[in-house]
Amino acid sequence: MHEVIQGVQGDPTVYLNGQFLPLSKATVSVLDRGFIFGDGIYEVVPVYWGRPFRMKEHLDRLERSLAKIELQQPMPRAQLEQLVFDLLERSDLRDDLSMVYMQVTRGVAKRDHPFPVPAVKPTLFAMVAPFVRPTEAVRTQGLSAISVPDERWLHCDIKSVSLLGNVLAKQAAIRAGVDEVIQFRDGWLTEGSSCNIWVVHDGCVYAPPKNNLVLEGIRYGFLEELCAAQGLSYVLEPISREQVVMADELMLTSATREVLPIVRLDDQPIAQGRPGPVYTRLRQAYDDRVLALRRND
Ligand code: PDD
């Protein structure tokens, strides 16, 4: 199929400010504050066989991000949920695996740093994109990472479209020929470029506390549930670089990578350099929850 935009197959239907239209026709003003200032927020909801996964949690976080940047809701919650389903209905991927991307910016106004007064209509954009679950090879071989200093700002809890710090961090991984970066701020673990990082010690699952230094991934709550069901302890506390290096297992989570093992860091193996037993249990539990969506026909 032809590419309208590099890397995008065909011309999928997207949503922009009240209209469903082909991607090739969806345009915003160059004065949109998302374009000019990165003044906006976004969400990525994974969708399995047409069923959004943990949509409530994703929309809750969208609302939290909006509140944190003092941006009004573009539409009531029920309408936003409906929009996701309407968009999926119009998508070729409706019965397949996909992700819904949603973005809200502070709208279009003269280029000026203060919020526009009176407020202008926020720009609301949403699209469905293909989502490929991690392959068996990745699940069994695991990923490699490098550690880098976290050079981002101090509001990483906001799912902001200002992602330059994350983009540069990811590019550092690509340049180093590895899959991901693990970021440290003053020697303390924060997160990956677009994922949360988990450390296993003595069968206990650790992650950094939910604060302004990390994005609270929706999988924070999900892994907490899975750990509880598996009888694994789940602890959120500051994690030093030494604890990461000496981990029994390392994992990452995100909407699109689900849960995956990291088996090498800075060219050294983590423990035996193989996916560990805690990962294997969580991976299985994650798969079970996903496959239950398929059986719900
Ligand atoms: N990223 N931390 C950062 C910086 C992220 O960008 C993401 C997700 C996460 C994991 O959050 P969740 O479990 O809710 O996906 C953590 C998305 C997938 C993205 O930007 O494409």
CSV table of C-alpha atoms and ligand atoms in Angstrom, one decimal:
chain,number,residue,atom,x,y,z
A,1,MET,CA,0.0,0.0,0.0
A,2,HIS,CA,1.2,3.5,-0.7
A,3,GLU,CA,2.6,5.8,1.9
A,4,VAL,CA,1.0,9.3,2.3
A,5,ILE,CA,3.5,10.2,5.0
A,6,GLN,CA,6.8,8.4,5.5
A,7,GLY,CA,6.3,5.2,7.4
A,8,VAL,CA,2.4,5.5,7.4
A,9,GLN,CA,0.6,2.9,5.3
A,10,GLY,CA,-2.2,4.3,3.2
A,11,ASP,CA,-4.3,7.3,4.3
A,12,PRO,CA,-6.1,6.3,7.5
A,13,THR,CA,-9.1,8.2,8.9
A,14,VAL,CA,-8.1,10.4,11.8
A,15,TYR,CA,-10.0,12.8,14.0
A,16,LEU,CA,-9.3,16.5,14.2
A,17,ASN,CA,-11.4,19.2,16.0
A,18,GLY,CA,-14.8,17.6,15.4
A,19,GLN,CA,-14.2,16.0,12.1
A,20,PHE,CA,-13.2,12.6,10.8
A,21,LEU,CA,-11.0,13.0,7.8
A,22,PRO,CA,-8.1,11.3,5.9
A,23,LEU,CA,-4.7,11.8,7.5
A,24,SER,CA,-3.5,13.6,4.3
A,25,LYS,CA,-6.2,16.2,4.8
A,26,ALA,CA,-5.8,16.7,8.6
A,27,THR,CA,-3.8,19.9,9.1
A,28,VAL,CA,-3.4,22.5,11.9
A,29,SER,CA,-2.2,26.1,11.8
A,30,VAL,CA,1.5,26.7,12.1
A,31,LEU,CA,0.5,28.9,15.0
A,32,ASP,CA,-0.9,26.0,17.0
A,33,ARG,CA,0.7,26.2,20.4
A,34,GLY,CA,1.6,22.5,20.2
A,35,PHE,CA,3.7,23.3,17.1
A,36,ILE,CA,5.1,26.6,18.4
A,37,PHE,CA,5.7,25.8,22.1
A,38,GLY,CA,5.1,22.0,22.6
A,39,ASP,CA,2.2,23.3,24.7
A,40,GLY,CA,0.1,20.2,24.9
A,41,ILE,CA,-0.3,16.7,26.2
A,42,TYR,CA,-1.1,13.3,24.8
A,43,GLU,CA,-2.1,9.7,25.5
A,44,VAL,CA,-1.4,6.3,23.9
A,45,VAL,CA,-4.1,3.6,24.6
A,46,PRO,CA,-3.3,0.1,23.5
A,47,VAL,CA,-6.2,-1.7,21.8
A,48,TYR,CA,-6.5,-5.4,21.5
A,49,TRP,CA,-8.9,-6.7,18.9
A,50,GLY,CA,-10.9,-3.5,19.0
A,51,ARG,CA,-10.9,-3.4,22.8
A,52,PRO,CA,-9.1,-0.5,24.5
A,53,PHE,CA,-7.1,-1.8,27.4
A,54,ARG,CA,-7.3,0.1,30.7
A,55,MET,CA,-8.9,3.1,28.9
A,56,LYS,CA,-10.3,4.5,32.1
A,57,GLU,CA,-6.8,4.7,33.6
A,58,HIS,CA,-5.5,6.3,30.4
A,59,LEU,CA,-8.3,8.9,30.3
A,60,ASP,CA,-7.8,9.6,34.0
A,61,ARG,CA,-4.2,10.4,33.3
A,62,LEU,CA,-5.1,12.5,30.3
A,63,GLU,CA,-7.3,14.5,32.6
A,64,ARG,CA,-4.5,14.8,35.2
A,65,SER,CA,-2.1,16.0,32.5
A,66,LEU,CA,-4.6,18.6,31.3
A,67,ALA,CA,-5.2,19.8,34.9
A,68,LYS,CA,-1.4,20.1,35.4
A,69,ILE,CA,-1.0,22.4,32.4
A,70,GLU,CA,-4.2,24.3,33.3
A,71,LEU,CA,-5.9,23.3,30.0
A,72,GLN,CA,-9.6,22.9,29.8
A,73,GLN,CA,-11.1,19.5,28.8
A,74,PRO,CA,-11.7,19.5,25.1
A,75,MET,CA,-14.9,17.6,25.6
A,76,PRO,CA,-16.7,15.7,28.4
A,77,ARG,CA,-15.3,12.4,29.4
A,78,ALA,CA,-18.2,10.3,27.9
A,79,GLN,CA,-17.8,12.0,24.6
A,80,LEU,CA,-14.0,11.4,24.6
A,81,GLU,CA,-14.7,7.7,25.2
A,82,GLN,CA,-17.2,7.6,22.4
A,83,LEU,CA,-14.7,9.3,20.1
A,84,VAL,CA,-12.2,6.5,20.7
A,85,PHE,CA,-14.9,3.9,19.7
A,86,ASP,CA,-16.0,6.0,16.7
A,87,LEU,CA,-12.5,6.3,15.5
A,88,LEU,CA,-11.9,2.6,15.9
A,89,GLU,CA,-15.1,1.8,14.0
A,90,ARG,CA,-13.8,3.8,11.1
A,91,SER,CA,-10.4,2.1,11.2
A,92,ASP,CA,-9.2,-0.8,9.1
A,93,LEU,CA,-7.6,-2.0,12.3
A,94,ARG,CA,-10.9,-2.2,14.2
A,95,ASP,CA,-10.7,-6.0,14.7
A,96,ASP,CA,-6.9,-6.1,15.0
A,97,LEU,CA,-4.2,-4.8,17.4
A,98,SER,CA,-3.9,-1.0,17.4
A,99,MET,CA,-3.2,1.9,19.6
A,100,VAL,CA,-5.2,5.1,19.9
A,101,TYR,CA,-3.1,8.2,20.0
A,102,MET,CA,-4.8,11.4,21.4
A,103,GLN,CA,-3.3,14.8,21.7
A,104,VAL,CA,-4.7,18.1,23.1
A,105,THR,CA,-2.9,21.4,22.6
A,106,ARG,CA,-3.7,24.9,23.9
A,107,GLY,CA,-5.0,25.8,20.4
A,108,VAL,CA,-4.1,28.5,17.9
A,109,ALA,CA,-3.3,32.1,18.8
A,110,LYS,CA,-0.7,34.8,18.2
A,111,ARG,CA,2.8,33.6,19.2
A,112,ASP,CA,3.1,34.8,22.7
A,113,HIS,CA,4.2,32.8,25.8
A,114,PRO,CA,1.3,33.5,28.2
A,115,PHE,CA,-1.8,31.5,27.8
A,116,PRO,CA,-4.2,33.2,25.3
A,117,VAL,CA,-6.8,35.4,27.0
A,118,PRO,CA,-9.6,34.8,26.5
A,119,ALA,CA,-8.7,31.1,26.1
A,120,VAL,CA,-9.0,29.7,22.6
A,121,LYS,CA,-10.4,26.3,21.6
A,122,PRO,CA,-7.9,23.5,22.3
A,123,THR,CA,-6.8,21.5,19.4
A,124,LEU,CA,-7.9,17.8,19.7
A,125,PHE,CA,-6.3,15.2,17.5
A,126,ALA,CA,-6.7,11.5,17.6
A,127,MET,CA,-5.6,8.6,15.3
A,128,VAL,CA,-5.4,4.8,15.3
A,129,ALA,CA,-2.1,3.3,14.5
A,130,PRO,CA,-0.9,-0.3,14.1
A,131,PHE,CA,0.5,-1.9,17.3
A,132,VAL,CA,2.7,-5.0,17.0
A,133,ARG,CA,3.0,-7.0,20.2
A,134,PRO,CA,6.6,-7.9,21.2
A,135,THR,CA,7.8,-10.9,19.2
A,136,GLU,CA,8.7,-14.2,20.8
A,137,ALA,CA,12.3,-13.5,19.9
A,138,VAL,CA,12.4,-10.3,21.9
A,139,ARG,CA,10.5,-11.9,24.8
A,140,THR,CA,13.0,-14.7,25.1
A,141,GLN,CA,16.3,-12.9,24.1
A,142,GLY,CA,15.6,-9.7,26.1
A,143,LEU,CA,16.7,-6.2,25.4
A,144,SER,CA,19.9,-4.3,25.9
A,145,ALA,CA,20.2,-0.8,27.3
A,146,ILE,CA,22.7,1.9,28.2
A,147,SER,CA,22.6,4.2,31.2
A,148,VAL,CA,22.4,8.0,30.5
A,149,PRO,CA,22.0,11.0,32.7
A,150,ASP,CA,18.4,12.2,32.8
A,151,GLU,CA,18.6,15.6,31.2
A,152,ARG,CA,14.9,16.3,31.0
A,153,TRP,CA,12.8,18.9,32.9
A,154,LEU,CA,11.3,18.4,36.3
A,155,HIS,CA,7.7,17.8,35.3
A,156,CYS,CA,8.1,14.3,33.8
A,157,ASP,CA,4.8,13.4,35.5
A,158,ILE,CA,3.0,15.4,32.8
A,159,LYS,CA,2.5,13.4,29.5
A,160,SER,CA,3.6,16.4,27.6
A,161,VAL,CA,4.1,16.5,23.8
A,162,SER,CA,7.4,18.4,24.6
A,163,LEU,CA,9.4,15.2,24.2
A,164,LEU,CA,12.8,16.5,22.9
A,165,GLY,CA,14.6,15.2,26.0
A,166,ASN,CA,13.1,11.7,25.4
A,167,VAL,CA,13.8,11.8,21.7
A,168,LEU,CA,17.4,12.7,22.2
A,169,ALA,CA,17.7,10.0,24.9
A,170,LYS,CA,16.2,7.4,22.5
A,171,GLN,CA,18.5,8.5,19.7
A,172,ALA,CA,21.5,7.9,22.1
A,173,ALA,CA,20.3,4.3,22.4
A,174,ILE,CA,20.1,3.9,18.6
A,175,ARG,CA,23.5,5.4,18.2
A,176,ALA,CA,24.9,3.0,20.7
A,177,GLY,CA,23.3,0.1,18.9
A,178,VAL,CA,21.0,-0.9,21.9
A,179,ASP,CA,17.3,-1.0,22.4
A,180,GLU,CA,16.7,1.5,25.2
A,181,VAL,CA,18.2,4.0,27.6
A,182,ILE,CA,17.9,3.8,31.4
A,183,GLN,CA,18.0,7.3,32.7
A,184,PHE,CA,19.5,8.4,36.1
A,185,ARG,CA,19.1,11.7,37.8
A,186,ASP,CA,21.9,12.4,40.3
A,187,GLY,CA,22.6,8.7,40.4
A,188,TRP,CA,18.9,7.6,41.0
A,189,LEU,CA,16.9,5.6,38.5
A,190,THR,CA,14.1,7.5,36.8
A,191,GLU,CA,12.8,5.8,33.6
A,192,GLY,CA,13.5,4.8,30.0
A,193,SER,CA,13.0,7.1,27.0
A,194,SER,CA,9.3,6.1,26.7
A,195,CYS,CA,8.9,3.4,29.3
A,196,ASN,CA,9.1,2.7,33.0
A,197,ILE,CA,11.9,0.6,34.4
A,198,TRP,CA,11.6,-2.2,37.0
A,199,VAL,CA,14.2,-3.8,39.2
A,200,VAL,CA,13.9,-7.3,40.7
A,201,HIS,CA,15.9,-8.1,43.9
A,202,ASP,CA,15.3,-11.3,45.9
A,203,GLY,CA,12.0,-11.9,44.2
A,204,CYS,CA,10.7,-8.4,45.0
A,205,VAL,CA,9.7,-6.0,42.3
A,206,TYR,CA,10.9,-2.4,42.7
A,207,ALA,CA,10.2,0.8,40.8
A,208,PRO,CA,10.9,4.5,41.5
A,209,PRO,CA,8.2,6.4,43.4
A,210,LYS,CA,5.5,8.1,41.5
A,211,ASN,CA,6.6,11.7,41.6
A,212,ASN,CA,7.5,14.6,39.2
A,213,LEU,CA,10.6,12.7,38.0
A,214,VAL,CA,8.8,10.0,36.1
A,215,LEU,CA,5.7,9.5,34.1
A,216,GLU,CA,3.4,7.2,36.1
A,217,GLY,CA,2.8,4.6,33.4
A,218,ILE,CA,-0.5,2.9,33.4
A,219,ARG,CA,1.5,-0.2,33.9
A,220,TYR,CA,2.5,1.0,37.4
A,221,GLY,CA,-1.1,0.2,38.5
A,222,PHE,CA,-1.3,-2.9,36.3
A,223,LEU,CA,1.9,-4.4,37.5
A,224,GLU,CA,0.8,-3.8,41.1
A,225,GLU,CA,-2.3,-5.9,40.4
A,226,LEU,CA,-0.3,-8.6,38.6
A,227,CYS,CA,2.3,-8.7,41.5
A,228,ALA,CA,-0.5,-9.0,44.1
A,229,ALA,CA,-2.1,-11.8,42.1
A,230,GLN,CA,1.3,-13.6,41.8
A,231,GLY,CA,2.2,-13.1,45.5
A,232,LEU,CA,5.2,-10.9,44.6
A,233,SER,CA,6.0,-7.9,46.7
A,234,TYR,CA,5.8,-4.6,44.9
A,235,VAL,CA,7.8,-1.7,46.3
A,236,LEU,CA,8.1,1.9,45.1
A,237,GLU,CA,11.2,3.6,46.5
A,238,PRO,CA,14.2,5.4,45.2
A,239,ILE,CA,16.6,3.0,43.4
A,240,SER,CA,20.3,3.8,43.1
A,241,ARG,CA,22.5,3.0,40.1
A,242,GLU,CA,24.2,0.3,42.1
A,243,GLN,CA,20.9,-1.4,42.8
A,244,VAL,CA,20.2,-1.4,39.1
A,245,VAL,CA,23.5,-2.8,38.1
A,246,MET,CA,23.3,-5.5,40.8
A,247,ALA,CA,19.7,-6.4,40.0
A,248,ASP,CA,18.6,-10.0,39.7
A,249,GLU,CA,16.4,-8.9,36.8
A,250,LEU,CA,15.5,-5.7,35.0
A,251,MET,CA,12.3,-5.1,33.1
A,252,LEU,CA,10.6,-2.3,31.2
A,253,THR,CA,6.9,-1.6,30.7
A,254,SER,CA,4.9,0.6,28.3
A,255,ALA,CA,1.6,0.5,26.5
A,256,THR,CA,3.2,-0.8,23.3
A,257,ARG,CA,6.0,-2.9,24.7
A,258,GLU,CA,3.9,-4.4,27.5
A,259,VAL,CA,6.5,-6.0,29.8
A,260,LEU,CA,10.0,-7.0,28.5
A,261,PRO,CA,13.2,-8.1,30.1
A,262,ILE,CA,16.4,-6.0,29.9
A,263,VAL,CA,19.3,-8.4,30.0
A,264,ARG,CA,22.3,-6.2,29.3
A,265,LEU,CA,23.2,-2.8,30.6
A,266,ASP,CA,26.3,-0.8,29.4
A,267,ASP,CA,27.6,-4.0,27.7
A,268,GLN,CA,27.5,-6.0,30.9
A,269,PRO,CA,25.0,-8.8,31.6
A,270,ILE,CA,22.3,-8.3,34.3
A,271,ALA,CA,22.7,-11.4,36.5
A,272,GLN,CA,23.0,-14.3,34.1
A,273,GLY,CA,22.1,-12.1,31.1
A,274,ARG,CA,18.8,-14.0,30.5
A,275,PRO,CA,15.2,-13.2,31.2
A,276,GLY,CA,14.5,-14.2,34.8
A,277,PRO,CA,11.7,-16.1,36.6
A,278,VAL,CA,9.9,-13.0,37.9
A,279,TYR,CA,9.7,-11.5,34.4
A,280,THR,CA,8.4,-14.9,33.1
A,281,ARG,CA,5.6,-14.9,35.6
A,282,LEU,CA,4.6,-11.3,35.0
A,283,ARG,CA,4.8,-11.9,31.2
A,284,GLN,CA,2.5,-14.8,31.5
A,285,ALA,CA,0.1,-13.0,33.7
A,286,TYR,CA,0.1,-10.0,31.3
A,287,ASP,CA,-0.6,-12.3,28.4
A,288,ASP,CA,-3.4,-14.0,30.3
A,289,ARG,CA,-5.1,-10.6,30.9
A,290,VAL,CA,-4.7,-9.6,27.2
A,291,LEU,CA,-6.0,-13.0,25.9
A,292,ALA,CA,-9.0,-12.7,28.2
A,293,LEU,CA,-10.0,-9.7,26.1
A,294,ARG,CA,-10.1,-11.9,23.0
A,295,ARG,CA,-12.3,-14.5,24.7
A,296,ASN,CA,-14.8,-11.9,25.7
A,297,ASP,CA,-16.5,-12.0,22.3
B,1,PDD,N1,5.1,6.2,26.3
B,1,PDD,N2,7.5,6.8,30.7
B,1,PDD,C1,7.5,7.6,29.6
B,1,PDD,C2,8.5,8.7,29.5
B,1,PDD,C3,6.7,7.2,28.5
B,1,PDD,O1,6.6,8.0,27.4
B,1,PDD,C4,5.8,6.1,28.7
B,1,PDD,C5,4.8,5.7,27.6
B,1,PDD,C6,5.9,5.4,29.9
B,1,PDD,C7,5.0,4.2,30.1
B,1,PDD,O2,3.6,4.6,30.3
B,1,PDD,P1,2.4,3.6,29.9
B,1,PDD,O3,2.6,2.3,30.7
B,1,PDD,O4,1.2,4.3,30.3
B,1,PDD,O5,2.5,3.3,28.4
B,1,PDD,C8,6.7,5.8,30.9
B,1,PDD,C9,4.1,6.0,25.2
B,1,PDD,C10,3.8,4.5,25.0
B,1,PDD,C11,4.6,6.7,24.0
B,1,PDD,O6,5.1,7.9,24.2
B,1,PDD,O7,4.5,6.3,22.9
